[in-house]
Coordinates of C-alpha atoms and ligand atoms in Angstrom, one line a residue:
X1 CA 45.0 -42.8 -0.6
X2 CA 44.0 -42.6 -4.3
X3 CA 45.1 -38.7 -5.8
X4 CA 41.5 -38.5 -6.3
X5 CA 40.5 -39.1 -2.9
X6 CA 43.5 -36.5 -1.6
X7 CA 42.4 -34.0 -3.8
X8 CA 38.7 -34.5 -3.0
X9 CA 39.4 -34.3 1.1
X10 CA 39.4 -30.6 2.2
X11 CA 42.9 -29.6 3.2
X12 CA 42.6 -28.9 6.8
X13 CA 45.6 -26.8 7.1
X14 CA 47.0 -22.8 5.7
X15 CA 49.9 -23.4 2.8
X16 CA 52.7 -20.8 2.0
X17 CA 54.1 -23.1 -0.4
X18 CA 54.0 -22.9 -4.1
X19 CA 51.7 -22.6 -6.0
X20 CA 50.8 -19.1 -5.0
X21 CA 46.9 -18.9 -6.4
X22 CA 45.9 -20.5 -2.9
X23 CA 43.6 -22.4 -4.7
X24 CA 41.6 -19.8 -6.4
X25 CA 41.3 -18.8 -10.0
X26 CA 42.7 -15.6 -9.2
X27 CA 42.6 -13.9 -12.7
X28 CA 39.3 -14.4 -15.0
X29 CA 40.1 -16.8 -17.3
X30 CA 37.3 -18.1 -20.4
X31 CA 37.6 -20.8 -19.6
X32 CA 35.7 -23.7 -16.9
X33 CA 37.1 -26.1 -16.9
X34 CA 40.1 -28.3 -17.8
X35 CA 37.9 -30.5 -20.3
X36 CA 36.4 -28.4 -22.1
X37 CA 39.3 -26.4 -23.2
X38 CA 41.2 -29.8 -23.6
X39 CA 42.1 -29.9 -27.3
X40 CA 45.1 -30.9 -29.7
X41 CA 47.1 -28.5 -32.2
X42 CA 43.4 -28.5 -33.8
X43 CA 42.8 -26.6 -37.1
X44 CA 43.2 -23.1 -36.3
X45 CA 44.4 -23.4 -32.9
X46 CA 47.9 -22.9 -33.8
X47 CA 51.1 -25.5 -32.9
X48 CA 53.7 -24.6 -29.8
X49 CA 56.4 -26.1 -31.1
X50 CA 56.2 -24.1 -34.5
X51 CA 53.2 -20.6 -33.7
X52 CA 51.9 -19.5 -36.5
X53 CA 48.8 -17.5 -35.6
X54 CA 47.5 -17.4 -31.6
X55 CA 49.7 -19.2 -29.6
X56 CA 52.4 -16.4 -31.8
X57 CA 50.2 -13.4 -30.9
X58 CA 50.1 -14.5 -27.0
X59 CA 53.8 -14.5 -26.9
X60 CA 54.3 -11.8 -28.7
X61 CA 51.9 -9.6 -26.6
X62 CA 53.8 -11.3 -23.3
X63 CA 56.8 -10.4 -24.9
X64 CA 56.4 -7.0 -25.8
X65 CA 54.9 -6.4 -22.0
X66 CA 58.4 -7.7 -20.7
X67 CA 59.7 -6.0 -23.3
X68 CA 62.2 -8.9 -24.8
X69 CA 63.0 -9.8 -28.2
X70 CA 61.7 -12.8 -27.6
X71 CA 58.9 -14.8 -24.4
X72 CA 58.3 -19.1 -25.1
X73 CA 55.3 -20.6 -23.2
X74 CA 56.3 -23.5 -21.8
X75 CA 53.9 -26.1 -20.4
X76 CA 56.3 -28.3 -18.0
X77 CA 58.1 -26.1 -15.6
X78 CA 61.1 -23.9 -15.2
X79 CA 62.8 -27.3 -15.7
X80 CA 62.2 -27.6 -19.1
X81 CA 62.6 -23.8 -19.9
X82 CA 66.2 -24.5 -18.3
X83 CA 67.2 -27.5 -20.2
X84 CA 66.3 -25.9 -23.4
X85 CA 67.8 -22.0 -22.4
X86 CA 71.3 -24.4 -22.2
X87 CA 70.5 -26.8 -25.2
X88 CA 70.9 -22.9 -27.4
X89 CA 73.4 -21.6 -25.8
X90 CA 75.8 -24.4 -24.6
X91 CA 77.7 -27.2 -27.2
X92 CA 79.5 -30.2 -26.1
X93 CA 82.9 -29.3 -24.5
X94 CA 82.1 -25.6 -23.8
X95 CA 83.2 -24.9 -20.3
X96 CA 80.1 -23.3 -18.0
X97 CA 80.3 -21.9 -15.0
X98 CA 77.4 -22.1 -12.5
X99 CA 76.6 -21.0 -9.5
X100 CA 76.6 -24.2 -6.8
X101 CA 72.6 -22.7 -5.3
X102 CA 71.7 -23.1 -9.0
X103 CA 68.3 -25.8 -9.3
X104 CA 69.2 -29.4 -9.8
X105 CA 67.8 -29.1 -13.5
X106 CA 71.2 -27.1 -14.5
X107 CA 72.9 -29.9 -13.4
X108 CA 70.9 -32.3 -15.5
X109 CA 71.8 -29.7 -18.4
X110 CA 75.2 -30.2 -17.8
X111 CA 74.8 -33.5 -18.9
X112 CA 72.5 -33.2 -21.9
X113 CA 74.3 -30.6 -23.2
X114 CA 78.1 -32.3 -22.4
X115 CA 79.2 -28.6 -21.6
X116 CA 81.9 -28.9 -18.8
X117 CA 81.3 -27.6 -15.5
X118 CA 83.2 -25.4 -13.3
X119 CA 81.5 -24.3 -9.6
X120 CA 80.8 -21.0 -8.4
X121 CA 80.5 -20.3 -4.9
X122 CA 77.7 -17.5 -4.3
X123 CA 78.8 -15.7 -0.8
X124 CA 76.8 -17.4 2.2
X125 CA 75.5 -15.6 5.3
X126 CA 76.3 -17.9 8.1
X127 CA 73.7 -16.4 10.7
X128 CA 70.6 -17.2 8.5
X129 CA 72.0 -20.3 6.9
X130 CA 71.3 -19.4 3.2
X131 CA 73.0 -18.7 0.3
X132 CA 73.1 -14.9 -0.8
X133 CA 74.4 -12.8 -3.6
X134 CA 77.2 -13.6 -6.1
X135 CA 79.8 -11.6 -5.4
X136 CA 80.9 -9.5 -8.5
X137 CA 84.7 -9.3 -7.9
X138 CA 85.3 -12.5 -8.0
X139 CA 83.0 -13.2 -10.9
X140 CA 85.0 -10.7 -13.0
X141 CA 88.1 -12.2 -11.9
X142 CA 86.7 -16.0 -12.6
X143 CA 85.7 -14.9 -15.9
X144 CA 88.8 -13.1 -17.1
X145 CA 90.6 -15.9 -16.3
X146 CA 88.5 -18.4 -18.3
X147 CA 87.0 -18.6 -21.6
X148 CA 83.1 -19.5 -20.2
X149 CA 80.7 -19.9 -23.1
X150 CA 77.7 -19.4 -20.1
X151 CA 76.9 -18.2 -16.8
X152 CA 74.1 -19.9 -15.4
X153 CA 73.0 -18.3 -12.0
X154 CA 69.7 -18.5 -10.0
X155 CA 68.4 -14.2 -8.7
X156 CA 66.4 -14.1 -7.1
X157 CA 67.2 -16.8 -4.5
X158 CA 64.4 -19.1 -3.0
X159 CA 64.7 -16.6 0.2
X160 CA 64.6 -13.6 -2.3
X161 CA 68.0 -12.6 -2.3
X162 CA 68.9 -10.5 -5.5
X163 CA 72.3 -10.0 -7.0
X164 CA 73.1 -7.4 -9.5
X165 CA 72.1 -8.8 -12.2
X166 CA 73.0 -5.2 -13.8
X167 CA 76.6 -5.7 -13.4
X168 CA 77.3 -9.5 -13.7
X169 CA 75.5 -9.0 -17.0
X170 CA 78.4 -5.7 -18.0
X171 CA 80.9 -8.4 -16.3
X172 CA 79.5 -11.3 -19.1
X173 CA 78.9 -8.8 -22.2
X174 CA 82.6 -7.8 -21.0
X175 CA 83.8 -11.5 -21.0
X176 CA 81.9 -13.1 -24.1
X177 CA 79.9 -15.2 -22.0
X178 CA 76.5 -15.6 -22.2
X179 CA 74.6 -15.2 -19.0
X180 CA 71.8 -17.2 -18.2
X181 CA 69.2 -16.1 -15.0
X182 CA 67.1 -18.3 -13.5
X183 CA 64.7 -16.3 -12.0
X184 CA 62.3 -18.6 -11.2
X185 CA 60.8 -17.2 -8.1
X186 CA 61.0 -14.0 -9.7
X187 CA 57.7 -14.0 -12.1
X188 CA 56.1 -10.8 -10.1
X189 CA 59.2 -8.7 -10.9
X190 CA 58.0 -6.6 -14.0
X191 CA 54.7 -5.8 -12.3
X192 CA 56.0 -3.5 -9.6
X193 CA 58.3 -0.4 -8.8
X194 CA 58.3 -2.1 -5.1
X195 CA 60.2 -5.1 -6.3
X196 CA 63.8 -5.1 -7.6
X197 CA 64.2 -5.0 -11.6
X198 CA 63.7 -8.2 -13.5
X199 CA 67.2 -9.6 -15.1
X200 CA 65.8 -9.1 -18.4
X201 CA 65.3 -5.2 -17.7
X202 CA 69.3 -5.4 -16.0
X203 CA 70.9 -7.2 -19.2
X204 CA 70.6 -10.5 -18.7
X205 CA 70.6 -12.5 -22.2
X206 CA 67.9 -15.0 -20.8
X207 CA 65.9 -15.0 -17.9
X208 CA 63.3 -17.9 -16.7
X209 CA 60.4 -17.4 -15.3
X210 CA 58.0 -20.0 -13.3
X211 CA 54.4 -18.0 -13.1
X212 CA 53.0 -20.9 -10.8
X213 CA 55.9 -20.3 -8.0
X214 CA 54.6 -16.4 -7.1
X215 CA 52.6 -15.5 -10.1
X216 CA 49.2 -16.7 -9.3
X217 CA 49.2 -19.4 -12.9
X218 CA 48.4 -22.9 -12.3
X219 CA 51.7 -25.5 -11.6
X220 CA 53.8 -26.0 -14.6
X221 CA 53.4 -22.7 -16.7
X222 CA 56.6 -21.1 -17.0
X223 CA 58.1 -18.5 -19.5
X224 CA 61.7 -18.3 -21.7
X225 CA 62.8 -14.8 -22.0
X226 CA 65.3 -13.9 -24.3
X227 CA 67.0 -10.5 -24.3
X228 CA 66.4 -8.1 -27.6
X229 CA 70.5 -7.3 -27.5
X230 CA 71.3 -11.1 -27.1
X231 CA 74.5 -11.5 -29.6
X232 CA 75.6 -13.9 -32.1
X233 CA 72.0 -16.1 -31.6
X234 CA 69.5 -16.9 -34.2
X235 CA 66.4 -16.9 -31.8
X236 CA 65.0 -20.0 -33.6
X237 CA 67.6 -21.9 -32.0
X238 CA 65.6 -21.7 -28.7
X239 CA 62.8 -22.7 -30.3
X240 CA 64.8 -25.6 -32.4
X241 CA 66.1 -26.4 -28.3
X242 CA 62.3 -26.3 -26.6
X243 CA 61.0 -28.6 -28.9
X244 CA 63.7 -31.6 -27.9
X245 CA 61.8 -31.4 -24.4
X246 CA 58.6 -30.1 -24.5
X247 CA 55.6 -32.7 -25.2
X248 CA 53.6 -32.5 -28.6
X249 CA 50.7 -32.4 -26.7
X250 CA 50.8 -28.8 -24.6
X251 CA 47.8 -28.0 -22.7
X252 CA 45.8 -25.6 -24.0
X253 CA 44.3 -24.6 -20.4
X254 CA 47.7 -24.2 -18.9
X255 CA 48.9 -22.3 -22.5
X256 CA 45.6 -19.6 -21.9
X257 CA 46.7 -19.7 -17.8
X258 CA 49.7 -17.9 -19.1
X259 CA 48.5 -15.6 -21.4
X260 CA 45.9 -14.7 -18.8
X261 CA 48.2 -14.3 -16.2
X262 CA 50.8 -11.7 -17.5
X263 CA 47.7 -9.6 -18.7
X264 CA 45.9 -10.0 -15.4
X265 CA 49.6 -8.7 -13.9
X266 CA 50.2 -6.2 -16.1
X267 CA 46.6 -4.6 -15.6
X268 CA 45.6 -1.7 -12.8
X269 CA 43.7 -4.4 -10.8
X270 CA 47.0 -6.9 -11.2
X271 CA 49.5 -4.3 -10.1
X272 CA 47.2 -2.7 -7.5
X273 CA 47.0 -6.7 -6.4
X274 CA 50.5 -6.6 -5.8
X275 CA 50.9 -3.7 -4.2
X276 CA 48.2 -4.5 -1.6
X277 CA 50.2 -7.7 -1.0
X278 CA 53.5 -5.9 0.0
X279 CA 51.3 -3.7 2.0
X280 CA 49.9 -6.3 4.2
X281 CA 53.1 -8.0 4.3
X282 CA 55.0 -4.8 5.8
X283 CA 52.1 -4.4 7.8
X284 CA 52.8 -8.1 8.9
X285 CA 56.3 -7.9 9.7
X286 CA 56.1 -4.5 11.6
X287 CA 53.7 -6.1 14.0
X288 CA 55.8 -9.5 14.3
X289 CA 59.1 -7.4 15.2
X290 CA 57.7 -6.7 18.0
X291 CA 57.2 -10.1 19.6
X292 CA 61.0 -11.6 18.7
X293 CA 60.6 -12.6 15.3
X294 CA 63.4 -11.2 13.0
X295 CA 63.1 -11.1 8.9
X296 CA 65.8 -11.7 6.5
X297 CA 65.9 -8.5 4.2
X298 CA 69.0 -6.5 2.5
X299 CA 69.1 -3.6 0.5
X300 CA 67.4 -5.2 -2.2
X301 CA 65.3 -8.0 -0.9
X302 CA 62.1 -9.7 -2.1
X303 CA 59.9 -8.7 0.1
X304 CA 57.0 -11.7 -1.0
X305 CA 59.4 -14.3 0.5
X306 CA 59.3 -14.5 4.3
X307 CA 62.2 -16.5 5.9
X308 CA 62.2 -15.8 9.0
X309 CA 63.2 -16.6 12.6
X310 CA 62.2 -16.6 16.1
X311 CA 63.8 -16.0 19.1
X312 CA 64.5 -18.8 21.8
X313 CA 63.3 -21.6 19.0
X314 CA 65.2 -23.1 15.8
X315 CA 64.3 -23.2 12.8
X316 CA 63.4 -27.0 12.4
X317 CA 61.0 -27.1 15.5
X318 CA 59.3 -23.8 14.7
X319 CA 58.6 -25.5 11.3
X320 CA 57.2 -28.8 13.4
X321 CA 55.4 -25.8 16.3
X322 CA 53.6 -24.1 13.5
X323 CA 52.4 -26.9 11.7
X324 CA 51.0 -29.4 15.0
X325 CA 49.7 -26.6 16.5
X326 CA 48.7 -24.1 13.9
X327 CA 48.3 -26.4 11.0
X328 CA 50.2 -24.2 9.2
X329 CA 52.9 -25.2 6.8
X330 CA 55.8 -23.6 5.2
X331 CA 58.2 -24.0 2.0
X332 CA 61.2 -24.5 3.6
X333 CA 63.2 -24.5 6.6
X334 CA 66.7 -24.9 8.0
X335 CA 68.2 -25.1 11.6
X336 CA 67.9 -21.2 11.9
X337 CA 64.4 -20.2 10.4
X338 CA 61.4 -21.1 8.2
X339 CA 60.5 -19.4 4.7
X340 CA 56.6 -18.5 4.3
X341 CA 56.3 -17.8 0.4
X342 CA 53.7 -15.0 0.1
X343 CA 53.1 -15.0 -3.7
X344 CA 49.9 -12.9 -5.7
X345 CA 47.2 -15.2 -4.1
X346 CA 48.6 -14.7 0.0
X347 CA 45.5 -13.0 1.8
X348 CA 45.1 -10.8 4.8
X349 CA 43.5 -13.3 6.5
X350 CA 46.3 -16.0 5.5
X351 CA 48.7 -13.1 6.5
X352 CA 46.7 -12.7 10.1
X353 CA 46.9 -16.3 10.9
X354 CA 50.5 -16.4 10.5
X355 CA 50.8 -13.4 12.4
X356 CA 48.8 -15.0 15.3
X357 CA 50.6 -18.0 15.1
X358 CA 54.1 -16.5 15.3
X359 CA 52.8 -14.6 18.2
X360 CA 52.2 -17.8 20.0
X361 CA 54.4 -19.5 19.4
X362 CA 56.3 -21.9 22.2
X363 CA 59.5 -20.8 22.8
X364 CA 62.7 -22.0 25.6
X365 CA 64.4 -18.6 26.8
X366 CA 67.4 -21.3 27.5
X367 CA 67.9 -21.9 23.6
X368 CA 71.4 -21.2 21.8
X369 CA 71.1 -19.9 18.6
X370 CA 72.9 -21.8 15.6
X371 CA 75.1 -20.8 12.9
X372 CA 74.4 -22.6 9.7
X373 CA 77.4 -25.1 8.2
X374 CA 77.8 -24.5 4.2
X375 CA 79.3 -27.8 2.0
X376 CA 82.7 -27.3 0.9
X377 CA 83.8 -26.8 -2.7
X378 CA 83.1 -29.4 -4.5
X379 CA 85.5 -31.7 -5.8
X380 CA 84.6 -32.9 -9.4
X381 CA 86.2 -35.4 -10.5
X382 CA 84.3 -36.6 -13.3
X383 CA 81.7 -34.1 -16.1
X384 CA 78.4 -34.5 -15.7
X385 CA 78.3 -35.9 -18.9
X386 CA 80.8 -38.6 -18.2
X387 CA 78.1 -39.5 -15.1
X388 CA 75.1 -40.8 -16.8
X389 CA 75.0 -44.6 -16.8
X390 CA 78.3 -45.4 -15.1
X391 CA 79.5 -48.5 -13.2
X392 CA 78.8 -48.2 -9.8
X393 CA 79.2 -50.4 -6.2
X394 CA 77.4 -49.9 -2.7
X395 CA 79.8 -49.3 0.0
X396 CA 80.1 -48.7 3.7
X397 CA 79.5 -44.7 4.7
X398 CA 82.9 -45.0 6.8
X399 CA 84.5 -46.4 2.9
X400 CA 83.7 -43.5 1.1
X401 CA 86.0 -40.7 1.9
X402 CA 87.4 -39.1 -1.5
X403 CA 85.5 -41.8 -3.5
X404 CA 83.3 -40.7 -6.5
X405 CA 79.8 -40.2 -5.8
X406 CA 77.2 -42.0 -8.3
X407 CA 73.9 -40.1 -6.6
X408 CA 72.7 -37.1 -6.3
X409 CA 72.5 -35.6 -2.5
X410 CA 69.4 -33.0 -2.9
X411 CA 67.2 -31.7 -0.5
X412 CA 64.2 -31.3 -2.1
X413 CA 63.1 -27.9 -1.5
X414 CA 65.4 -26.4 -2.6
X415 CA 66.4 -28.8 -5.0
X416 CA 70.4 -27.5 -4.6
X417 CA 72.6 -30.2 -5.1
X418 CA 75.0 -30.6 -1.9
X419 CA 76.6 -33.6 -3.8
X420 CA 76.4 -34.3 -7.4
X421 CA 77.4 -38.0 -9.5
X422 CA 80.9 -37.5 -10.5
X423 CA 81.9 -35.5 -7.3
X424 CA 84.0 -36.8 -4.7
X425 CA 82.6 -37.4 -1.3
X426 CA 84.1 -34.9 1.4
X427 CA 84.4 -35.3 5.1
X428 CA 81.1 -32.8 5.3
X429 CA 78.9 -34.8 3.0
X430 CA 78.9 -38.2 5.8
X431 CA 76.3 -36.5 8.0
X432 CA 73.9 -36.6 4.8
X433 CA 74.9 -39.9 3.6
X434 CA 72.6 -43.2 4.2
X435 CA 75.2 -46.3 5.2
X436 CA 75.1 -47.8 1.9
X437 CA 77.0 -45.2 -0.7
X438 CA 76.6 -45.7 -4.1
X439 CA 80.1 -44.9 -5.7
X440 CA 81.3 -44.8 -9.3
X441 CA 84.0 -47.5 -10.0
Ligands
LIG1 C1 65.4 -21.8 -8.4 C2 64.5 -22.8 -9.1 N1 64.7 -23.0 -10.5 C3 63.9 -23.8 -11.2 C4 63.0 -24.6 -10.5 C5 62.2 -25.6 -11.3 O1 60.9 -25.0 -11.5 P1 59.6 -25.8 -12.0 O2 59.1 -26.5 -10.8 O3 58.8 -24.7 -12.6 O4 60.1 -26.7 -13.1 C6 62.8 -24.5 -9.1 C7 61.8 -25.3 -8.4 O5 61.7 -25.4 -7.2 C8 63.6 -23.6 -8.4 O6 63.4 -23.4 -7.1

């Protein structure tokens, strides 16, 4: 089917996927339409890649609202905002240490920036199957060791797991390293006492934000925060670094839809919007305790991202139960549960049909729950860098023990890398593998 047709035939099912605006405008915007706020760096309407005049004043009002010394709009994604966060901060040969549930975009910064990579292992929590917070002793211990020029760490975690952000940033300031938060699903973060502190506000030096994954802006708005006690950076740099990867042509719709969206958030009827939504939600989850549906939460949990599991059914077939039947379809799931994002735009009535859906449910008393298997440490064997463009032969699955992978092995949500080109291939990684391996020769 043509996009056009797809996006033309009604969607006969409930989403809690991104992009959180459910399909509505959900802050008053002037504009209608896409065309008729389609324009190019036009007299007077000011250049992205070098503000002057509006696109300046919108960031500058964004930034003083998240109080940093400095907010980018960026038009294509958290992807880009990553690439160019590492282009500043990261020069070839500078060892980096990242987090392994970090998005596959760090990776690909790894190897335009040729910084070298070493692997962090955030702790794991075996009974839900996710990756959790990054445990702070043995960050300060890794870093004292080392001479990092960056941390690059994702908080909060596609389940909303948050680490202290508060102390890994003392731990970096401590260490000379820079530290780097992707906080992607975290855009909803400054708007809220209900919702733990954004990294900006807890030290980080940059934080990134993608508004369309919770925030209620349109797919591919994202923001670059930079910290106003980030040391030993010209801030231009970033700027010098956005402009490699962001296209001369921004949208202007999607450049407004930013603009419009921190104000909307930052407003009475934005924050009173958000904390209706974690009203509803607690509301929601009370109600679903009660009929053998436990929630993932901690101490300092996001309580927008519902992963979740039910008793007497895994994780995979309630996924496949609640979208035949129900028609309703999650972000992501794993053999233990499913996650139900709940961003700005989630509404009672979205929240009631998920409630009356996990209510009924089909479930086998006989079931054994499952405890989640993490991937090893990986083995890397060759830099990111050293990767791009290399040699490379098919060989048999049963062959490939120890040998150098040339893909990458993503599932895609979440876009963590269980296997990355230059990595060898561990006994774990031959369930995921097709027969024919591609290896590095
Ligand atoms: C943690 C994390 N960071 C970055 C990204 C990339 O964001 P974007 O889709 O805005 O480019 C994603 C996308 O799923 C993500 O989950």
């Amino acid at each position: 089917m043509s996009i056009i047709k797809l996006l033309n035939k009604k969607l006969e099912r409930t989403i809690f996927t991104t992009p959180s605006h459910n399909q509505k405008a959900f802050f008053s915007q002037n504009y209608e339409s896409f065309y008729k706020n389609d324009f190019s760096e036009i007299e007077g309407f000011d250049n992205l890649s070098c503000p002057k005049s509006s696109i300046l004043m919108a960031q500058g009002k964004v930034s003083d609202i998240l109080d940093t010394k400095h907010t980018f709009f960026i038009t294509q994604g958290s992807t880009t905002a990553i690439l160019a966060a590492m282009k500043a901060l990261i020069s070839p040969g500078d060892k980096v240490l990242v987090a392994r549930n970090c998005h596959k975009s760090v990776f690909n910064g790894l190897i335009l920036t040729a910084g070298y990579v070493d692997w962090f292992m955030p702790e794991v929590d075996k009974e839900w199957g996710i990756y959790t917070k990054i445990d702070i002793k043995k960050l300060n211990s890794t870093l004292e060791l080392n001479d990092y020029k960056a941390f690059i760490m994702t908080s909060p975690t596609y389940e909303g797991v948050n680490s202290d952000i508060k102390k890994i940033s003392e731990i970096c300031k401590r260490n000379d390293t820079y530290l780097i938060v992707d906080e992607a699903h975290g855009s909803l973060y400054n708007f809220s006492d209900e919702l733990p502190d954004s990294a900006i506000n807890q030290g980080a030096d940059v934080s990134i934000n993608s508004l369309h994954k919770t925030a209620g802006a349109l797919n591919q708005t994202a923001i670059l925060n930079i910290n106003k006690n980030i040391r030993n950076i010209d801030t231009n740099l970033f700027q010098k670094a956005i402009n490699i990867f962001q296209t001369t042509s921004p949208s202007y719709p999607l450049l407004a839809n930013i603009e419009a969206c921190i104000t909307y958030l930052n407003s009475k009827n934005g924050k009173d919007e958000i904390k209706n939504l974690i009203l509803e939600i607690e509301k929601t989850k009370k109600e679903l305790k009660r009929f053998g549906v436990e929630f993932y939460e901690d101490e300092n949990h996001d309580p927008t991202k519902l992963f979740l599991k039910k008793e007497g059914i895994s994780g995979y077939d309630l996924s496949d139960s609640m979208y035949d039947e129900f028609k309703i379809e999650d972000e992501l799931n794993n053999s233990i549960g499913c996650l139900y994002l709940c961003g700005i735009g989630t509404t009672k009535q979205k929240l009631e049909k998920l409630k009356n859906a996990l209510k009924k449910v089909r479930t086998n008393p006989s079931f054994e729950p499952i405890t989640a298997e993490f991937q090893p440490f990986p083995l890397v064997k060759i830099q990111p860098v050293d990767t791009f463009n290399r040699n490379f032969i098919f060989i048999n699955k049963e062959d490939s023990l120890l040998k150098i992978s040339n893909k990458m092995l993503l599932p895609y949500p979440p876009g963590i890398g269980i296997l990355y080109p230059g990595e060898a291939i561990q006994k774990w990684h031959l369930d995921y593998l097709n027969n024919n391996v591609e290896v590095i020769i």
